[in-house]
Amino acid sequence: MTKLSLQGRFKAGSQAAVIAEIRKPGLKKFLQEAITQLGGETKQGIHVFDPQELAAAKDERPWKDLFVLVRPDFVVAAVDPATLREFNAQLASHGGEFVSTPFGRRIAKEYGVGVTLLAAADLHKLVDQVPPEARQSNNFQRSGFADVKYLVWEHKTAGAQTISQTELSFNSPRHGSASWLAKSGPLQGFDFVSPKAMMAGTILLANPAQIFEDLTRVLLRLKFKSTGESACF
């Protein structure tokens, strides 16, 4: 099982970091040997540090390079040493804080039933970063995505079958365009796909008639807005 997550504070000037849990020691040596075999750090643009080396590392590095911190418990990768230092400080001072949050408990739930790869995002926090005037606009509120909560993607192997599934959750009952997708159910459209097809996709809609009505309202609002007329829906 591999624990992999993408984390960032999503504000001006911030960077993201990829974090994975380490299961056994020796990763730093393994990475350094692999990089050396491929031509060294300068050629590959990959720099590996332990916490002590990271503290002394200079920030003036090529922007295309990748910087990797190997801790006893986690490996963290980012595009600049400053971001690594920030996440290292967070891991050192808030080790169990994340797991105690609602989002952390939601992720831990997936690990409890078994998963190979997992990616998740707290979309509600991202919505909070949207400027107030845009977040409180009628169009955004009508869309239903103002109530978005979490996005969780998991990939696992069950016997000989590989399963990937995505969950988009909301803080309240879905409405507007956020309600167009139906709840999970059998995707019968695949019965008509050739077994020789390289790629196929299908989508399960909640109520096509309601979707048509919602789209009609949107188009009418756009029409009245462009003409300066007023309308009530």
CSV table of C-alpha atoms in Angstrom, one decimal:
chain,number,residue,atom,x,y,z
A,1,MET,CA,0.0,0.0,0.0
A,2,THR,CA,1.3,3.4,-0.9
A,3,LYS,CA,0.2,6.6,0.8
A,4,LEU,CA,0.5,9.5,-1.6
A,5,SER,CA,-0.9,13.0,-1.3
A,6,LEU,CA,-0.6,16.4,-2.8
A,7,GLN,CA,-0.7,19.2,-0.4
A,8,GLY,CA,-0.5,23.0,-0.6
A,9,ARG,CA,-1.8,26.2,0.9
A,10,PHE,CA,-3.1,27.6,-2.3
A,11,LYS,CA,-2.3,31.2,-1.8
A,12,ALA,CA,-0.2,33.7,-3.8
A,13,GLY,CA,3.4,32.6,-4.1
A,14,SER,CA,2.8,29.2,-2.5
A,15,GLN,CA,4.0,25.9,-3.9
A,16,ALA,CA,2.7,22.3,-3.7
A,17,ALA,CA,4.5,19.2,-2.4
A,18,VAL,CA,4.0,15.5,-3.0
A,19,ILE,CA,4.2,13.4,0.2
A,20,ALA,CA,4.4,9.6,0.6
A,21,GLU,CA,4.9,7.5,3.7
A,22,ILE,CA,8.1,5.5,4.0
A,23,ARG,CA,7.7,1.8,4.9
A,24,LYS,CA,11.4,0.9,5.5
A,25,PRO,CA,14.8,2.6,5.8
A,26,GLY,CA,17.3,3.1,3.0
A,27,LEU,CA,15.3,5.2,0.6
A,28,LYS,CA,17.8,8.1,0.6
A,29,LYS,CA,20.7,5.9,-0.3
A,30,PHE,CA,18.6,4.1,-3.0
A,31,LEU,CA,17.6,7.4,-4.6
A,32,GLN,CA,21.1,8.8,-4.5
A,33,GLU,CA,22.6,5.7,-6.1
A,34,ALA,CA,19.9,5.7,-8.8
A,35,ILE,CA,20.5,9.4,-9.6
A,36,THR,CA,24.3,8.7,-9.8
A,37,GLN,CA,23.8,5.9,-12.2
A,38,LEU,CA,21.7,8.3,-14.4
A,39,GLY,CA,24.4,10.9,-14.5
A,40,GLY,CA,24.3,12.6,-11.1
A,41,GLU,CA,22.2,15.4,-9.5
A,42,THR,CA,23.4,18.2,-11.9
A,43,LYS,CA,22.4,16.3,-15.0
A,44,GLN,CA,19.1,14.9,-13.7
A,45,GLY,CA,18.1,18.0,-11.8
A,46,ILE,CA,17.1,16.0,-8.7
A,47,HIS,CA,18.5,16.8,-5.3
A,48,VAL,CA,18.0,14.6,-2.3
A,49,PHE,CA,18.3,15.8,1.3
A,50,ASP,CA,17.9,14.6,4.9
A,51,PRO,CA,16.5,17.2,7.4
A,52,GLN,CA,20.0,18.3,8.4
A,53,GLU,CA,21.1,18.8,4.8
A,54,LEU,CA,17.9,20.6,3.9
A,55,ALA,CA,18.5,23.2,6.7
A,56,ALA,CA,21.8,24.1,5.2
A,57,ALA,CA,20.6,24.0,1.5
A,58,LYS,CA,20.7,27.3,-0.5
A,59,ASP,CA,17.5,28.5,-2.1
A,60,GLU,CA,19.2,29.7,-5.3
A,61,ARG,CA,18.6,26.6,-7.4
A,62,PRO,CA,17.4,26.2,-11.0
A,63,TRP,CA,13.6,26.4,-11.1
A,64,LYS,CA,13.3,23.3,-13.2
A,65,ASP,CA,15.0,21.1,-10.5
A,66,LEU,CA,13.2,18.8,-8.1
A,67,PHE,CA,14.1,18.7,-4.4
A,68,VAL,CA,13.4,15.7,-2.3
A,69,LEU,CA,13.4,15.4,1.5
A,70,VAL,CA,13.8,12.0,3.0
A,71,ARG,CA,12.7,11.8,6.6
A,72,PRO,CA,12.4,8.6,8.7
A,73,ASP,CA,8.7,8.6,8.2
A,74,PHE,CA,7.9,10.5,5.0
A,75,VAL,CA,9.5,11.5,1.7
A,76,VAL,CA,8.5,14.9,0.4
A,77,ALA,CA,9.2,16.3,-3.1
A,78,ALA,CA,8.8,20.0,-4.2
A,79,VAL,CA,10.3,22.4,-6.7
A,80,ASP,CA,12.2,24.5,-4.2
A,81,PRO,CA,14.0,24.0,-0.8
A,82,ALA,CA,11.9,26.6,0.9
A,83,THR,CA,8.7,24.6,0.4
A,84,LEU,CA,10.4,21.5,1.7
A,85,ARG,CA,11.4,23.3,4.8
A,86,GLU,CA,7.9,24.6,5.4
A,87,PHE,CA,6.4,21.1,5.1
A,88,ASN,CA,9.1,19.6,7.2
A,89,ALA,CA,8.3,22.1,9.9
A,90,GLN,CA,4.6,21.2,9.7
A,91,LEU,CA,5.3,17.5,9.9
A,92,ALA,CA,7.6,18.0,12.9
A,93,SER,CA,5.1,20.2,14.8
A,94,HIS,CA,1.7,18.9,13.8
A,95,GLY,CA,2.3,15.1,13.4
A,96,GLY,CA,-1.1,13.9,14.4
A,97,GLU,CA,-3.1,17.1,13.8
A,98,PHE,CA,-4.2,16.3,10.3
A,99,VAL,CA,-5.6,12.9,11.1
A,100,SER,CA,-7.8,14.4,13.8
A,101,THR,CA,-9.5,16.8,11.3
A,102,PRO,CA,-12.7,15.8,9.4
A,103,PHE,CA,-10.8,15.7,6.2
A,104,GLY,CA,-8.1,13.6,7.8
A,105,ARG,CA,-10.6,11.1,9.1
A,106,ARG,CA,-12.2,10.9,5.7
A,107,ILE,CA,-8.9,9.9,4.2
A,108,ALA,CA,-8.1,7.5,7.0
A,109,LYS,CA,-11.4,5.7,6.3
A,110,GLU,CA,-10.2,4.8,2.8
A,111,TYR,CA,-7.0,3.3,4.2
A,112,GLY,CA,-9.0,1.3,6.7
A,113,VAL,CA,-10.6,-0.7,3.9
A,114,GLY,CA,-7.5,-1.0,1.9
A,115,VAL,CA,-6.2,1.1,-1.0
A,116,THR,CA,-3.2,1.1,-3.3
A,117,LEU,CA,-3.2,4.8,-4.4
A,118,LEU,CA,-5.2,7.6,-3.0
A,119,ALA,CA,-5.5,11.3,-3.9
A,120,ALA,CA,-7.8,13.7,-2.1
A,121,ALA,CA,-8.6,17.4,-1.9
A,122,ASP,CA,-10.5,19.5,0.6
A,123,LEU,CA,-12.5,21.5,-2.0
A,124,HIS,CA,-14.4,23.4,0.6
A,125,LYS,CA,-11.1,25.1,1.7
A,126,LEU,CA,-10.4,26.0,-1.9
A,127,VAL,CA,-13.8,27.6,-2.3
A,128,ASP,CA,-13.0,29.6,0.8
A,129,GLN,CA,-10.0,31.1,-1.1
A,130,VAL,CA,-12.3,32.4,-3.8
A,131,PRO,CA,-12.9,36.2,-3.5
A,132,PRO,CA,-16.1,36.9,-1.5
A,133,GLU,CA,-17.8,38.7,-4.4
A,134,ALA,CA,-17.4,35.7,-6.7
A,135,ARG,CA,-18.2,33.2,-3.9
A,136,GLN,CA,-21.4,34.9,-3.0
A,137,SER,CA,-22.6,35.6,-6.5
A,138,ASN,CA,-26.0,34.3,-7.6
A,139,ASN,CA,-24.6,32.3,-10.4
A,140,PHE,CA,-22.1,30.4,-8.2
A,141,GLN,CA,-24.7,29.8,-5.5
A,142,ARG,CA,-27.2,28.5,-8.1
A,143,SER,CA,-24.6,26.1,-9.5
A,144,GLY,CA,-24.6,24.1,-6.3
A,145,PHE,CA,-20.8,24.0,-6.2
A,146,ALA,CA,-20.6,26.5,-3.3
A,147,ASP,CA,-21.5,23.6,-1.1
A,148,VAL,CA,-18.8,21.3,-2.4
A,149,LYS,CA,-16.8,19.4,0.2
A,150,TYR,CA,-14.2,16.7,-0.7
A,151,LEU,CA,-12.8,15.1,-3.8
A,152,VAL,CA,-11.5,11.6,-3.2
A,153,TRP,CA,-9.9,9.3,-5.8
A,154,GLU,CA,-8.8,5.8,-5.0
A,155,HIS,CA,-7.2,3.1,-7.0
A,156,LYS,CA,-6.9,-0.5,-5.7
A,157,THR,CA,-6.6,-4.1,-6.8
A,158,ALA,CA,-9.1,-6.7,-5.7
A,159,GLY,CA,-8.0,-10.1,-6.8
A,160,ALA,CA,-7.4,-9.9,-10.6
A,161,GLN,CA,-9.5,-6.8,-10.9
A,162,THR,CA,-8.2,-3.2,-10.9
A,163,ILE,CA,-10.7,-0.6,-9.6
A,164,SER,CA,-10.5,3.2,-9.7
A,165,GLN,CA,-13.3,5.3,-8.4
A,166,THR,CA,-13.9,9.0,-7.6
A,167,GLU,CA,-16.1,10.6,-5.0
A,168,LEU,CA,-17.3,14.2,-5.0
A,169,SER,CA,-19.1,15.0,-1.8
A,170,PHE,CA,-21.1,18.1,-0.7
A,171,ASN,CA,-22.0,19.7,2.6
A,172,SER,CA,-25.7,19.8,1.7
A,173,PRO,CA,-28.2,18.1,-0.7
A,174,ARG,CA,-27.0,18.8,-4.3
A,175,HIS,CA,-28.8,21.3,-6.5
A,176,GLY,CA,-28.2,23.1,-9.7
A,177,SER,CA,-25.6,21.7,-12.1
A,178,ALA,CA,-23.9,19.9,-9.1
A,179,SER,CA,-27.0,17.6,-9.1
A,180,TRP,CA,-26.8,16.6,-12.8
A,181,LEU,CA,-24.7,13.5,-12.1
A,182,ALA,CA,-26.7,10.6,-10.7
A,183,LYS,CA,-25.8,8.5,-7.7
A,184,SER,CA,-23.5,5.5,-8.2
A,185,GLY,CA,-25.2,2.7,-10.1
A,186,PRO,CA,-24.7,0.1,-12.9
A,187,LEU,CA,-23.2,1.7,-16.1
A,188,GLN,CA,-25.2,-0.3,-18.6
A,189,GLY,CA,-24.0,1.6,-21.6
A,190,PHE,CA,-20.8,-0.5,-21.7
A,191,ASP,CA,-22.9,-3.4,-22.9
A,192,PHE,CA,-22.8,-1.8,-26.3
A,193,VAL,CA,-19.1,-1.2,-26.5
A,194,SER,CA,-16.9,-3.4,-28.6
A,195,PRO,CA,-14.5,-5.6,-26.5
A,196,LYS,CA,-11.7,-4.5,-28.9
A,197,ALA,CA,-12.2,-0.8,-28.0
A,198,MET,CA,-9.0,0.8,-26.6
A,199,MET,CA,-11.0,3.4,-24.5
A,200,ALA,CA,-14.6,3.9,-23.6
A,201,GLY,CA,-16.5,6.2,-21.3
A,202,THR,CA,-20.1,6.5,-20.0
A,203,ILE,CA,-21.9,8.9,-17.7
A,204,LEU,CA,-25.0,8.4,-15.5
A,205,LEU,CA,-27.2,11.4,-15.4
A,206,ALA,CA,-29.8,12.0,-12.7
A,207,ASN,CA,-32.6,13.6,-14.7
A,208,PRO,CA,-32.0,14.7,-18.3
A,209,ALA,CA,-35.3,16.6,-18.4
A,210,GLN,CA,-34.2,18.6,-15.3
A,211,ILE,CA,-30.8,19.2,-16.8
A,212,PHE,CA,-32.5,20.6,-20.0
A,213,GLU,CA,-34.6,22.9,-17.8
A,214,ASP,CA,-31.6,24.1,-15.8
A,215,LEU,CA,-29.7,24.9,-19.0
A,216,THR,CA,-32.7,26.7,-20.4
A,217,ARG,CA,-32.8,29.0,-17.3
A,218,VAL,CA,-29.1,29.7,-17.6
A,219,LEU,CA,-29.4,30.6,-21.3
A,220,LEU,CA,-32.4,32.9,-20.6
A,221,ARG,CA,-30.5,34.6,-17.7
A,222,LEU,CA,-27.6,35.2,-20.1
A,223,LYS,CA,-30.0,36.6,-22.7
A,224,PHE,CA,-31.7,39.0,-20.4
A,225,LYS,CA,-28.4,40.1,-18.9
A,226,SER,CA,-27.0,40.9,-22.4
A,227,THR,CA,-30.1,42.9,-23.3
A,228,GLY,CA,-30.4,44.7,-20.0
A,229,GLU,CA,-33.9,43.3,-19.3
A,230,SER,CA,-34.9,41.8,-16.0
A,231,ALA,CA,-36.5,38.4,-15.4
A,232,CYS,CA,-37.6,36.3,-12.5
A,233,PHE,CA,-37.1,32.5,-12.4
